[in-house]
Phi, psi and omega in degrees: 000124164284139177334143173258124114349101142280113168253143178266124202245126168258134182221105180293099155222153207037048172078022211207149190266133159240195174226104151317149151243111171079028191080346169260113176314332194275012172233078191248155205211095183268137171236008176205114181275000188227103169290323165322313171297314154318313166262023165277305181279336194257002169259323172309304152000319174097020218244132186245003180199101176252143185271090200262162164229145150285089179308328213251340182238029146291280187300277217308333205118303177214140168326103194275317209257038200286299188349299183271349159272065149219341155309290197296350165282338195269345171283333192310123182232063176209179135311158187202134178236173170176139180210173189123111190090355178260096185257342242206052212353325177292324181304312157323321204260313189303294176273000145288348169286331207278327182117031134327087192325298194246114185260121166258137169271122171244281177293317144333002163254002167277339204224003191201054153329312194283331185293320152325302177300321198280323167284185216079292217265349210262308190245038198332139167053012148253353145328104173232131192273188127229135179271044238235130181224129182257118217045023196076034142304106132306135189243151202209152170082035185058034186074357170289346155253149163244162176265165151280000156263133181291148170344292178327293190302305194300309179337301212289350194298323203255015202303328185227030166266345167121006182313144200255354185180129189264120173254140178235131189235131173255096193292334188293310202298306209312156194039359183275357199028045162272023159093158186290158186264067192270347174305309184320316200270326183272341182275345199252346184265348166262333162280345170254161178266321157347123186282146181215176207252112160312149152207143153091132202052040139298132201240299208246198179271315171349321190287311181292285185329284177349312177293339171284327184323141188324308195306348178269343199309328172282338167286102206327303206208181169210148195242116192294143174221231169357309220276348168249348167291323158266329177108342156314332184253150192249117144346258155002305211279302213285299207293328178273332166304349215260312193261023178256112177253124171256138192264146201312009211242344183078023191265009199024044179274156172279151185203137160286170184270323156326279208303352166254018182243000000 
């Protein structure tokens, strides 16, 4: 089984770290007024990849919250995905210069498809969808719409674009801390070749164990919130449950997850 990805997830709205609950800005939650500090602390933590979002430039379109992801880069000794506001190729283009690892594309990839391929084809394995869905919907615009496209359908739309990784955010859970959507989540990850990342409602440590389980096996990553901003989930715990891989041969030796990385 391969290592799973936690990423400790910042999500910007007014320049500021919050918690959505289920996607509504107006039940915005702050838990940091300094994102740069935040992520300082989830790299101390021992955490190798972090997940920012532009709340405010999900609804705006375009990167509302640039100010404060460009703090948090100039301190970063991690890894970085980011998406919110990424309609455009300049956008794109800016922040991979800026040192962004991972750019996600969300609603554009429901209504610009092509524009996905071509950053793909432009930027191999930096490229990421997000998928945020209501009822099995994608919902786009900072979740404020929902579409009549499916998870599935859109995912298979990127099958052979060079997407380096699909986030599935299950929108009832999120910030709701009702444990991950993993029937959902394992399901749309058997259907695509696309590697693809849990999000929304890791609550416990349970959630991470859970993520070890065979049925899961496919699954890149899974993305931490609420639950490490209150102190239910222990950093620490989760990452050495994370990184002990019993490796594919059944001779059960242990191996870290760094070390396969």
């Amino acid at each position: 089984m391969a290592p799973v990805i936690l990423f400790p997830a910042i999500d910007l709205k007014n320049g500021e770290c919050v918690r959505l609950l289920r996607g509504d800005m107006t039940q915005a939650t702050v838990f940091n007024t300094d994102p740069a500090a935040q992520a300082r602390a989830f790299a101390e933590q021992g955490f190798d990849y972090l997940h920012v979002v532009d709340l405010d430039g999900a609804f705006a379109g375009k990167p509302v919250n640039a100010e404060a992801v460009r703090r948090i880069l100039s301190g970063l000794t991690m890894k970085m995905q980011l998406g919110g506001g990424v309609r455009d190729l300049k956008t794109v283009r800016g922040w991979l210069e800026a040192g962004v690892t991972r750019v996600i594309i969300g609603t554009a990839a429901v209504g610009d498809p092509g524009f996905v391929r071509e950053a793909a084809r432009l930027y191999p394995d930096r490229i990421a969808v997000g998928i945020d869905a209501r009822g099995g919907r994608v919902a786009v615009e900072g979740w404020a719409k929902t579409s009549n496209v499916s998870a599935l359908d859109l995912g298979r739309r990127f099958e052979d674009a060079g997407v380096a990784a699909i986030i599935y955010t299950d929108i009832a859970r999120d910030g709701a801390l009702q444990g991950l959507n993993i029937a959902s989540t394992v399901a749309l990850a058997e259907g695509l070749s696309i590697p693809v990342i849990a999000s929304g409602g890791l609550a416990s440590i349970e959630d991470v164990r859970r993520l070890t389980e065979p049925d899961c096996a496919k699954l890149a990553g899974a993305i931490a919130g609420r639950a490490l901003y209150d102190g239910r989930l222990d950093p620490r715990e989760a990452l050495a449950l994370l990184r002990v891989v019993r490796l594919p041969s059944g001779e059960g030796t242990l191996k870290s997850a760094k070390e396969n990385t």
